[in-house]
Structures are given as structure tokens and as C-alpha cells.
Amino acid sequence: ALLGGLASGRFSSAEAILRCYAERHFPGNPDDWCELMLHFRNYESLDLQPARRLLEKLAGTRTENRRIEAFRETLNMRQHDLAVRAAGTWDADRLAHARAYLTAKERLWGRCYRMGLGMHIFKFDWQMPEWYRAYSEATRVQGVAASGGIEREA
């Protein structure tokens, strides 16, 4: 959409496209939503607390918008990813954070992106964090389910 908007001449900049997207998909002030979306430019540098505060200010407890839920799940993934990275050994707490990361990713792909079974076609474990290989080994040794410890929702 970004490239198409620029190539068509309808929009003069990426910022204009972002604003149009915010106007179309989010309630309230589109400039505030653009500010939030800019927090998500790069997952690795996502500053968790300011992004979470701004999201909660803008969205509150709203759940009917899958785009808002995608922001929430991405923040959940980042929170648990940081906790796993900060831990030293694969103790129960670190394993719980790794499982929570995978569960949030599954919700993101399944509920927000609506991938359903398609997530397995598109290789769900693509672009996993650098700790994922060690997690897989630790769970294999400790006897966690072959699913990688992903907890399924009822």
C-alpha cells in the first residue's frame, strides 16, 4: 500500500499514507495514532513502556479492532522477548516468558493477521529470536511438549 500510494501520486510522502491509514482504521486523532505506529518501525528498538502507555491512552480496553490487538500482541511479544534475553539460564521463569512470547506470536498470526492454518504454510517459526534455538534445546531436554511449549487457547 505504501509503494502503491507513492507511485500513484495520490500521496506525497510516507507520512501522508500513514495518516490516511490512521484516519481509516483508528478512532480519534490520526496524528496520535501515527505517533504510535512510528514506535513500531523496528521491533528490535521498540521502546516498550512509552509505546504501551500511548496505546492504552488511545485504545483503552477496546478489543474490537484487530489492528489495535496486533499492537498489543506485538508489545506482549517484546515484553517477553526482553525478559528471555535478560535471563541467564533456562529456569522456570525464563521458560514461562519464552512460552508467553510464542503464545503472543500465535495470537498475533492467528487472531490479528487471521492466518489460521496458513501460519504453518508461511512458516510460523521464521524470524524467531536468537534465543529460540537454545529454548528448543532446553525444552527438548526438559521434556516440554514437541509443539515448542506453545499453549493453545480453548
CSV table of N, CA and C in Angstrom, one decimal:
chain,number,residue,atom,x,y,z
A,1,ALA,N,0.8,-1.2,0.0
A,1,ALA,CA,0.0,0.0,0.0
A,1,ALA,C,0.9,1.3,0.0
A,2,LEU,N,2.0,1.2,0.8
A,2,LEU,CA,2.9,2.3,0.8
A,2,LEU,C,3.4,2.7,-0.5
A,3,LEU,N,4.0,1.7,-1.2
A,3,LEU,CA,4.6,1.9,-2.5
A,3,LEU,C,3.6,2.3,-3.5
A,4,GLY,N,2.4,1.6,-3.5
A,4,GLY,CA,1.3,2.0,-4.4
A,4,GLY,C,0.8,3.4,-4.2
A,5,GLY,N,0.7,3.8,-3.0
A,5,GLY,CA,0.3,5.2,-2.7
A,5,GLY,C,1.3,6.2,-3.2
A,6,LEU,N,2.5,5.9,-3.0
A,6,LEU,CA,3.6,6.9,-3.5
A,6,LEU,C,3.6,6.8,-5.1
A,7,ALA,N,3.6,5.6,-5.6
A,7,ALA,CA,3.8,5.5,-7.1
A,7,ALA,C,2.6,6.1,-7.8
A,8,SER,N,1.4,6.0,-7.2
A,8,SER,CA,0.2,6.6,-7.9
A,8,SER,C,0.2,8.1,-7.9
A,9,GLY,N,0.9,8.7,-7.0
A,9,GLY,CA,0.9,10.2,-6.9
A,9,GLY,C,-0.2,10.7,-6.0
A,10,ARG,N,-1.0,9.8,-5.5
A,10,ARG,CA,-2.1,10.2,-4.6
A,10,ARG,C,-1.5,10.8,-3.3
A,11,PHE,N,-0.4,10.2,-2.8
A,11,PHE,CA,0.2,10.7,-1.6
A,11,PHE,C,1.6,11.3,-1.9
A,12,SER,N,2.0,12.3,-1.2
A,12,SER,CA,3.3,12.9,-1.4
A,12,SER,C,4.4,12.4,-0.6
A,13,SER,N,4.0,11.6,0.5
A,13,SER,CA,5.0,11.1,1.4
A,13,SER,C,4.5,9.9,2.2
A,14,ALA,N,5.4,9.2,2.8
A,14,ALA,CA,5.1,8.0,3.6
A,14,ALA,C,4.2,8.5,4.8
A,15,GLU,N,4.5,9.7,5.3
A,15,GLU,CA,3.7,10.2,6.4
A,15,GLU,C,2.3,10.5,6.0
A,16,ALA,N,2.1,10.9,4.8
A,16,ALA,CA,0.7,11.2,4.3
A,16,ALA,C,-0.1,9.9,4.2
A,17,ILE,N,0.6,8.8,3.8
A,17,ILE,CA,0.0,7.5,3.7
A,17,ILE,C,-0.4,7.0,5.1
A,18,LEU,N,0.6,7.1,6.0
A,18,LEU,CA,0.3,6.7,7.4
A,18,LEU,C,-0.9,7.4,8.0
A,19,ARG,N,-1.0,8.7,7.8
A,19,ARG,CA,-2.1,9.5,8.3
A,19,ARG,C,-3.4,9.0,7.7
A,20,CYS,N,-3.4,8.7,6.4
A,20,CYS,CA,-4.6,8.2,5.8
A,20,CYS,C,-5.0,6.9,6.4
A,21,TYR,N,-4.1,6.0,6.6
A,21,TYR,CA,-4.3,4.7,7.2
A,21,TYR,C,-4.9,4.9,8.6
A,22,ALA,N,-4.3,5.8,9.4
A,22,ALA,CA,-4.8,6.1,10.7
A,22,ALA,C,-6.3,6.6,10.7
A,23,GLU,N,-6.5,7.5,9.8
A,23,GLU,CA,-7.9,8.0,9.7
A,23,GLU,C,-8.9,6.9,9.3
A,24,ARG,N,-8.5,6.0,8.5
A,24,ARG,CA,-9.4,5.0,8.0
A,24,ARG,C,-9.6,3.9,9.1
A,25,HIS,N,-8.6,3.5,9.9
A,25,HIS,CA,-8.7,2.4,10.7
A,25,HIS,C,-8.7,2.6,12.2
A,26,PHE,N,-8.5,3.8,12.7
A,26,PHE,CA,-8.5,4.0,14.2
A,26,PHE,C,-9.4,5.2,14.6
A,27,PRO,N,-10.0,5.0,15.8
A,27,PRO,CA,-10.8,6.1,16.3
A,27,PRO,C,-10.0,7.2,16.8
A,28,GLY,N,-10.5,8.4,16.8
A,28,GLY,CA,-9.8,9.6,17.5
A,28,GLY,C,-8.8,10.3,16.5
A,29,ASN,N,-7.9,10.9,17.1
A,29,ASN,CA,-6.9,11.8,16.4
A,29,ASN,C,-5.9,11.0,15.6
A,30,PRO,N,-5.9,11.1,14.3
A,30,PRO,CA,-5.0,10.3,13.5
A,30,PRO,C,-3.5,10.6,13.7
A,31,ASP,N,-3.2,11.8,14.2
A,31,ASP,CA,-1.8,12.2,14.5
A,31,ASP,C,-1.3,11.4,15.6
A,32,ASP,N,-2.1,11.2,16.6
A,32,ASP,CA,-1.7,10.4,17.8
A,32,ASP,C,-1.5,8.9,17.4
A,33,TRP,N,-2.3,8.4,16.5
A,33,TRP,CA,-2.1,7.0,16.0
A,33,TRP,C,-0.9,6.9,15.2
A,34,CYS,N,-0.6,7.9,14.4
A,34,CYS,CA,0.7,8.0,13.6
A,34,CYS,C,1.9,7.9,14.5
A,35,GLU,N,1.8,8.7,15.6
A,35,GLU,CA,2.9,8.7,16.6
A,35,GLU,C,3.1,7.3,17.1
A,36,LEU,N,2.0,6.6,17.5
A,36,LEU,CA,2.1,5.2,18.0
A,36,LEU,C,2.7,4.3,16.9
A,37,MET,N,2.2,4.4,15.7
A,37,MET,CA,2.7,3.5,14.6
A,37,MET,C,4.2,3.7,14.4
A,38,LEU,N,4.7,4.9,14.6
A,38,LEU,CA,6.1,5.1,14.5
A,38,LEU,C,7.0,4.4,15.5
A,39,HIS,N,6.4,4.2,16.7
A,39,HIS,CA,7.0,3.4,17.7
A,39,HIS,C,7.4,2.0,17.2
A,40,PHE,N,6.6,1.5,16.3
A,40,PHE,CA,6.7,0.1,15.8
A,40,PHE,C,7.5,-0.1,14.6
A,41,ARG,N,8.3,1.0,14.2
A,41,ARG,CA,9.1,0.9,13.0
A,41,ARG,C,10.0,-0.3,13.0
A,42,ASN,N,10.7,-0.5,14.1
A,42,ASN,CA,11.7,-1.5,14.3
A,42,ASN,C,11.5,-2.3,15.6
A,43,TYR,N,11.1,-3.6,15.5
A,43,TYR,CA,10.8,-4.4,16.7
A,43,TYR,C,12.0,-4.4,17.6
A,44,GLU,N,13.2,-4.5,17.1
A,44,GLU,CA,14.4,-4.6,18.0
A,44,GLU,C,14.7,-3.3,18.8
A,45,SER,N,14.2,-2.2,18.3
A,45,SER,CA,14.4,-0.9,19.0
A,45,SER,C,13.1,-0.4,19.7
A,46,LEU,N,12.1,-1.2,19.6
A,46,LEU,CA,10.8,-0.8,20.2
A,46,LEU,C,10.9,-0.5,21.7
A,47,ASP,N,10.6,0.7,22.1
A,47,ASP,CA,10.7,1.1,23.5
A,47,ASP,C,9.3,0.8,24.1
A,48,LEU,N,9.3,-0.3,24.9
A,48,LEU,CA,8.1,-0.9,25.3
A,48,LEU,C,7.2,0.0,26.1
A,49,GLN,N,7.7,0.7,27.2
A,49,GLN,CA,6.9,1.4,28.1
A,49,GLN,C,6.2,2.6,27.4
A,50,PRO,N,6.9,3.5,26.7
A,50,PRO,CA,6.2,4.6,26.0
A,50,PRO,C,5.2,4.1,25.0
A,51,ALA,N,5.5,3.1,24.3
A,51,ALA,CA,4.5,2.6,23.3
A,51,ALA,C,3.3,2.0,24.0
A,52,ARG,N,3.5,1.3,25.1
A,52,ARG,CA,2.3,0.7,25.8
A,52,ARG,C,1.5,1.8,26.4
A,53,ARG,N,2.1,2.8,27.0
A,53,ARG,CA,1.3,3.9,27.6
A,53,ARG,C,0.5,4.7,26.5
A,54,LEU,N,1.1,4.9,25.4
A,54,LEU,CA,0.4,5.6,24.3
A,54,LEU,C,-0.7,4.8,23.8
A,55,LEU,N,-0.5,3.5,23.6
A,55,LEU,CA,-1.6,2.6,23.1
A,55,LEU,C,-2.7,2.6,24.1
A,56,GLU,N,-2.5,2.4,25.3
A,56,GLU,CA,-3.5,2.4,26.3
A,56,GLU,C,-4.3,3.7,26.4
A,57,LYS,N,-3.6,4.8,26.2
A,57,LYS,CA,-4.2,6.1,26.2
A,57,LYS,C,-5.2,6.2,25.0
A,58,LEU,N,-4.7,5.7,23.9
A,58,LEU,CA,-5.5,5.8,22.6
A,58,LEU,C,-6.6,4.8,22.6
A,59,ALA,N,-6.4,3.6,23.0
A,59,ALA,CA,-7.3,2.5,22.7
A,59,ALA,C,-8.1,2.1,24.0
A,60,GLY,N,-7.5,2.4,25.2
A,60,GLY,CA,-8.2,1.9,26.4
A,60,GLY,C,-8.3,0.4,26.4
A,61,THR,N,-9.5,-0.1,26.6
A,61,THR,CA,-9.8,-1.5,26.7
A,61,THR,C,-10.4,-2.0,25.4
A,62,ARG,N,-10.5,-1.2,24.4
A,62,ARG,CA,-11.1,-1.5,23.1
A,62,ARG,C,-10.5,-2.8,22.6
A,63,THR,N,-11.3,-3.8,22.2
A,63,THR,CA,-10.8,-5.0,21.6
A,63,THR,C,-11.4,-5.4,20.3
A,64,GLU,N,-12.3,-4.6,19.8
A,64,GLU,CA,-13.0,-5.0,18.5
A,64,GLU,C,-12.2,-4.7,17.3
A,65,ASN,N,-11.0,-4.0,17.4
A,65,ASN,CA,-10.2,-3.6,16.3
A,65,ASN,C,-9.0,-4.5,16.3
A,66,ARG,N,-8.9,-5.4,15.3
A,66,ARG,CA,-7.8,-6.4,15.2
A,66,ARG,C,-6.4,-5.7,15.0
A,67,ARG,N,-6.4,-4.4,14.5
A,67,ARG,CA,-5.2,-3.7,14.4
A,67,ARG,C,-4.7,-3.3,15.8
A,68,ILE,N,-5.6,-2.9,16.6
A,68,ILE,CA,-5.2,-2.5,18.0
A,68,ILE,C,-4.7,-3.7,18.7
A,69,GLU,N,-5.4,-4.8,18.5
A,69,GLU,CA,-4.9,-6.1,19.1
A,69,GLU,C,-3.6,-6.5,18.6
A,70,ALA,N,-3.3,-6.2,17.4
A,70,ALA,CA,-1.9,-6.5,16.8
A,70,ALA,C,-0.9,-5.7,17.5
A,71,PHE,N,-1.2,-4.4,17.8
A,71,PHE,CA,-0.2,-3.6,18.6
A,71,PHE,C,0.0,-4.2,20.0
A,72,ARG,N,-1.1,-4.6,20.6
A,72,ARG,CA,-1.0,-5.2,22.0
A,72,ARG,C,-0.2,-6.5,22.0
A,73,GLU,N,-0.4,-7.4,21.0
A,73,GLU,CA,0.3,-8.6,20.9
A,73,GLU,C,1.8,-8.4,20.6
A,74,THR,N,2.1,-7.4,19.8
A,74,THR,CA,3.5,-7.1,19.5
A,74,THR,C,4.2,-6.6,20.8
A,75,LEU,N,3.5,-5.8,21.5
A,75,LEU,CA,4.0,-5.3,22.8
A,75,LEU,C,4.2,-6.5,23.8
A,76,ASN,N,3.3,-7.4,23.8
A,76,ASN,CA,3.4,-8.6,24.7
A,76,ASN,C,4.6,-9.4,24.2
A,77,MET,N,4.8,-9.6,22.9
A,77,MET,CA,6.0,-10.3,22.4
A,77,MET,C,7.2,-9.7,22.9
A,78,ARG,N,7.3,-8.3,22.7
A,78,ARG,CA,8.5,-7.6,23.0
A,78,ARG,C,8.8,-7.7,24.5
A,79,GLN,N,7.8,-7.6,25.4
A,79,GLN,CA,8.0,-7.7,26.8
A,79,GLN,C,8.6,-9.1,27.2
A,80,HIS,N,8.1,-10.1,26.6
A,80,HIS,CA,8.6,-11.5,27.0
A,80,HIS,C,9.9,-11.8,26.3
A,81,ASP,N,10.1,-11.2,25.1
A,81,ASP,CA,11.4,-11.4,24.5
A,81,ASP,C,12.5,-10.7,25.3
A,82,LEU,N,12.3,-9.5,25.8
A,82,LEU,CA,13.3,-8.8,26.6
A,82,LEU,C,13.5,-9.6,27.9
A,83,ALA,N,12.5,-10.2,28.5
A,83,ALA,CA,12.7,-11.0,29.7
A,83,ALA,C,13.5,-12.2,29.4
A,84,VAL,N,13.3,-12.9,28.3
A,84,VAL,CA,14.1,-14.1,28.0
A,84,VAL,C,15.5,-13.7,27.7
A,85,ARG,N,15.7,-12.6,27.0
A,85,ARG,CA,17.1,-12.1,26.7
A,85,ARG,C,17.9,-11.7,28.0
A,86,ALA,N,17.2,-11.2,29.0
A,86,ALA,CA,17.8,-10.7,30.2
A,86,ALA,C,18.2,-11.9,31.1
A,87,ALA,N,17.5,-13.0,31.0
A,87,ALA,CA,17.7,-14.2,31.9
A,87,ALA,C,19.0,-14.9,31.5
A,88,GLY,N,19.6,-15.6,32.4
A,88,GLY,CA,20.8,-16.3,32.1
A,88,GLY,C,20.7,-17.8,31.8
A,89,THR,N,19.9,-18.4,32.6
A,89,THR,CA,19.7,-19.9,32.4
A,89,THR,C,18.2,-20.2,32.1
A,90,TRP,N,18.0,-21.4,31.6
A,90,TRP,CA,16.7,-21.8,31.3
A,90,TRP,C,15.9,-22.4,32.5
A,91,ASP,N,15.7,-21.4,33.4
A,91,ASP,CA,14.9,-21.8,34.6
A,91,ASP,C,13.4,-21.7,34.3
A,92,ALA,N,12.6,-22.0,35.3
A,92,ALA,CA,11.1,-22.0,35.0
A,92,ALA,C,10.6,-20.6,34.6
A,93,ASP,N,11.2,-19.5,35.1
A,93,ASP,CA,10.7,-18.2,34.8
A,93,ASP,C,11.1,-17.9,33.3
A,94,ARG,N,12.3,-18.2,32.9
A,94,ARG,CA,12.7,-17.9,31.5
A,94,ARG,C,11.9,-18.7,30.6
A,95,LEU,N,11.6,-20.0,30.9
A,95,LEU,CA,10.8,-20.8,30.1
A,95,LEU,C,9.4,-20.3,29.9
A,96,ALA,N,8.8,-19.8,31.0
A,96,ALA,CA,7.5,-19.2,31.0
A,96,ALA,C,7.4,-18.0,30.1
A,97,HIS,N,8.5,-17.1,30.1
A,97,HIS,CA,8.5,-16.0,29.3
A,97,HIS,C,8.6,-16.4,27.8
A,98,ALA,N,9.4,-17.4,27.5
A,98,ALA,CA,9.5,-17.9,26.1
A,98,ALA,C,8.2,-18.4,25.6
A,99,ARG,N,7.5,-19.2,26.5
A,99,ARG,CA,6.2,-19.7,26.1
A,99,ARG,C,5.2,-18.6,25.9
A,100,ALA,N,5.2,-17.6,26.7
A,100,ALA,CA,4.3,-16.4,26.6
A,100,ALA,C,4.6,-15.7,25.3
A,101,TYR,N,5.9,-15.6,24.9
A,101,TYR,CA,6.3,-14.9,23.7
A,101,TYR,C,5.6,-15.7,22.5
A,102,LEU,N,5.8,-17.0,22.5
A,102,LEU,CA,5.3,-17.9,21.4
A,102,LEU,C,3.8,-17.8,21.4
A,103,THR,N,3.1,-17.8,22.5
A,103,THR,CA,1.7,-17.7,22.6
A,103,THR,C,1.2,-16.4,22.0
A,104,ALA,N,1.9,-15.3,22.4
A,104,ALA,CA,1.5,-13.9,21.8
A,104,ALA,C,1.7,-13.9,20.3
A,105,LYS,N,2.8,-14.6,19.8
A,105,LYS,CA,3.0,-14.6,18.4
A,105,LYS,C,1.9,-15.4,17.7
A,106,GLU,N,1.5,-16.5,18.3
A,106,GLU,CA,0.5,-17.3,17.7
A,106,GLU,C,-0.9,-16.5,17.7
A,107,ARG,N,-1.2,-15.8,18.7
A,107,ARG,CA,-2.4,-14.9,18.7
A,107,ARG,C,-2.3,-13.9,17.7
A,108,LEU,N,-1.1,-13.3,17.5
A,108,LEU,CA,-0.9,-12.2,16.5
A,108,LEU,C,-1.2,-12.8,15.1
A,109,TRP,N,-0.6,-13.9,14.8
A,109,TRP,CA,-0.7,-14.5,13.5
A,109,TRP,C,-2.2,-15.1,13.3
A,110,GLY,N,-2.7,-15.7,14.3
A,110,GLY,CA,-4.0,-16.4,14.2
A,110,GLY,C,-5.2,-15.4,14.3
A,111,ARG,N,-5.2,-14.6,15.3
A,111,ARG,CA,-6.4,-13.7,15.5
A,111,ARG,C,-6.2,-12.4,14.8
A,112,CYS,N,-5.1,-11.8,14.9
A,112,CYS,CA,-4.9,-10.4,14.3
A,112,CYS,C,-4.7,-10.5,12.8
A,113,TYR,N,-3.7,-11.3,12.4
A,113,TYR,CA,-3.5,-11.4,11.0
A,113,TYR,C,-4.4,-12.4,10.3
A,114,ARG,N,-5.2,-13.1,11.1
A,114,ARG,CA,-6.1,-14.1,10.7
A,114,ARG,C,-5.5,-15.1,9.7
A,115,MET,N,-4.4,-15.6,10.1
A,115,MET,CA,-3.7,-16.6,9.2
A,115,MET,C,-4.3,-18.0,9.3
A,116,GLY,N,-4.8,-18.3,10.5
A,116,GLY,CA,-5.4,-19.6,10.7
A,116,GLY,C,-4.3,-20.7,10.4
A,117,LEU,N,-4.7,-21.7,9.7
A,117,LEU,CA,-3.7,-22.7,9.3
A,117,LEU,C,-2.7,-22.2,8.4
A,118,GLY,N,-2.9,-21.1,7.7
A,118,GLY,CA,-2.0,-20.5,6.8
A,118,GLY,C,-0.7,-20.2,7.5
A,119,MET,N,-0.7,-20.0,8.8
A,119,MET,CA,0.5,-19.6,9.5
A,119,MET,C,1.6,-20.8,9.4
A,120,HIS,N,1.1,-22.0,9.2
A,120,HIS,CA,2.0,-23.1,9.1
A,120,HIS,C,2.5,-23.2,7.6
A,121,ILE,N,1.8,-22.7,6.7
A,121,ILE,CA,2.2,-22.6,5.3
A,121,ILE,C,3.3,-21.6,5.2
A,122,PHE,N,3.1,-20.4,5.9
A,122,PHE,CA,4.0,-19.3,5.8
A,122,PHE,C,5.2,-19.4,6.9
A,123,LYS,N,5.4,-20.6,7.4
A,123,LYS,CA,6.5,-20.9,8.3
A,123,LYS,C,6.5,-20.0,9.6
A,124,PHE,N,5.6,-20.4,10.5
A,124,PHE,CA,5.4,-19.7,11.7
A,124,PHE,C,6.7,-19.4,12.5
A,125,ASP,N,7.7,-20.3,12.4
A,125,ASP,CA,8.9,-20.2,13.2
A,125,ASP,C,10.0,-19.4,12.4
A,126,TRP,N,9.6,-18.7,11.3
A,126,TRP,CA,10.5,-17.9,10.6
A,126,TRP,C,10.8,-16.6,11.4
A,127,GLN,N,12.0,-16.1,11.4
A,127,GLN,CA,12.4,-14.9,12.1
A,127,GLN,C,12.1,-15.0,13.6
A,128,MET,N,12.5,-16.1,14.2
A,128,MET,CA,12.4,-16.3,15.6
A,128,MET,C,13.6,-15.6,16.3
A,129,PRO,N,13.5,-15.2,17.5
A,129,PRO,CA,14.6,-14.5,18.2
A,129,PRO,C,15.8,-15.5,18.3
A,130,GLU,N,17.0,-14.9,18.6
A,130,GLU,CA,18.2,-15.7,18.6
A,130,GLU,C,18.2,-16.7,19.8
A,131,TRP,N,17.3,-16.5,20.8
A,131,TRP,CA,17.3,-17.4,21.9
A,131,TRP,C,16.4,-18.7,21.6
A,132,TYR,N,15.7,-18.7,20.5
A,132,TYR,CA,14.8,-19.7,20.2
A,132,TYR,C,15.4,-21.1,20.0
A,133,ARG,N,16.6,-21.2,19.4
A,133,ARG,CA,17.3,-22.4,19.2
A,133,ARG,C,17.7,-23.0,20.6
A,134,ALA,N,18.2,-22.2,21.5
A,134,ALA,CA,18.5,-22.6,22.8
A,134,ALA,C,17.3,-23.1,23.6
A,135,TYR,N,16.2,-22.3,23.4
A,135,TYR,CA,14.9,-22.7,24.0
A,135,TYR,C,14.4,-24.0,23.5
A,136,SER,N,14.5,-24.3,22.2
A,136,SER,CA,14.1,-25.6,21.7
A,136,SER,C,14.9,-26.7,22.3
A,137,GLU,N,16.2,-26.5,22.4
A,137,GLU,CA,17.1,-27.5,23.0
A,137,GLU,C,16.7,-27.7,24.5
A,138,ALA,N,16.5,-26.6,25.2
A,138,ALA,CA,16.2,-26.7,26.6
A,138,ALA,C,14.9,-27.4,26.9
A,139,THR,N,13.9,-27.1,26.0
A,139,THR,CA,12.6,-27.8,26.2
A,139,THR,C,12.6,-29.3,25.8
A,140,ARG,N,13.5,-29.6,24.8
A,140,ARG,CA,13.6,-31.0,24.4
A,140,ARG,C,14.2,-31.8,25.6
A,141,VAL,N,15.3,-31.2,26.2
A,141,VAL,CA,15.9,-31.9,27.3
A,141,VAL,C,15.0,-32.0,28.5
A,142,GLN,N,14.2,-30.9,28.8
A,142,GLN,CA,13.4,-30.9,30.0
A,142,GLN,C,12.0,-31.6,29.7
A,143,GLY,N,11.8,-32.0,28.5
A,143,GLY,CA,10.6,-32.8,28.2
A,143,GLY,C,9.3,-32.0,28.0
A,144,VAL,N,9.4,-30.8,27.6
A,144,VAL,CA,8.3,-30.0,27.2
A,144,VAL,C,7.7,-30.5,25.9
A,145,ALA,N,6.4,-30.3,25.7
A,145,ALA,CA,5.7,-30.8,24.5
A,145,ALA,C,6.5,-30.4,23.2
A,146,ALA,N,6.4,-31.3,22.3
A,146,ALA,CA,7.0,-31.1,21.0
A,146,ALA,C,6.6,-29.8,20.3
A,147,SER,N,5.5,-29.3,20.7
A,147,SER,CA,4.9,-28.1,20.0
A,147,SER,C,5.8,-26.8,20.3
A,148,GLY,N,6.8,-27.0,21.1
A,148,GLY,CA,7.7,-25.8,21.4
A,148,GLY,C,7.1,-25.1,22.6
A,149,GLY,N,6.2,-25.7,23.3
A,149,GLY,CA,5.7,-25.1,24.5
A,149,GLY,C,4.6,-24.1,24.3
A,150,ILE,N,4.1,-24.0,23.1
A,150,ILE,CA,3.0,-23.1,22.8
A,150,ILE,C,1.7,-23.5,23.5
A,151,GLU,N,1.2,-22.7,24.3
A,151,GLU,CA,-0.1,-23.0,25.0
A,151,GLU,C,-1.2,-22.7,24.1
A,152,ARG,N,-2.1,-23.6,23.8
A,152,ARG,CA,-3.2,-23.4,22.9
A,152,ARG,C,-4.3,-22.8,23.8
A,153,GLU,N,-5.1,-21.9,23.1
A,153,GLU,CA,-6.2,-21.3,23.8
A,153,GLU,C,-7.4,-22.2,23.6
A,154,ALA,N,-8.3,-22.2,24.6
A,154,ALA,CA,-9.5,-23.0,24.5
A,154,ALA,C,-10.5,-22.4,23.5
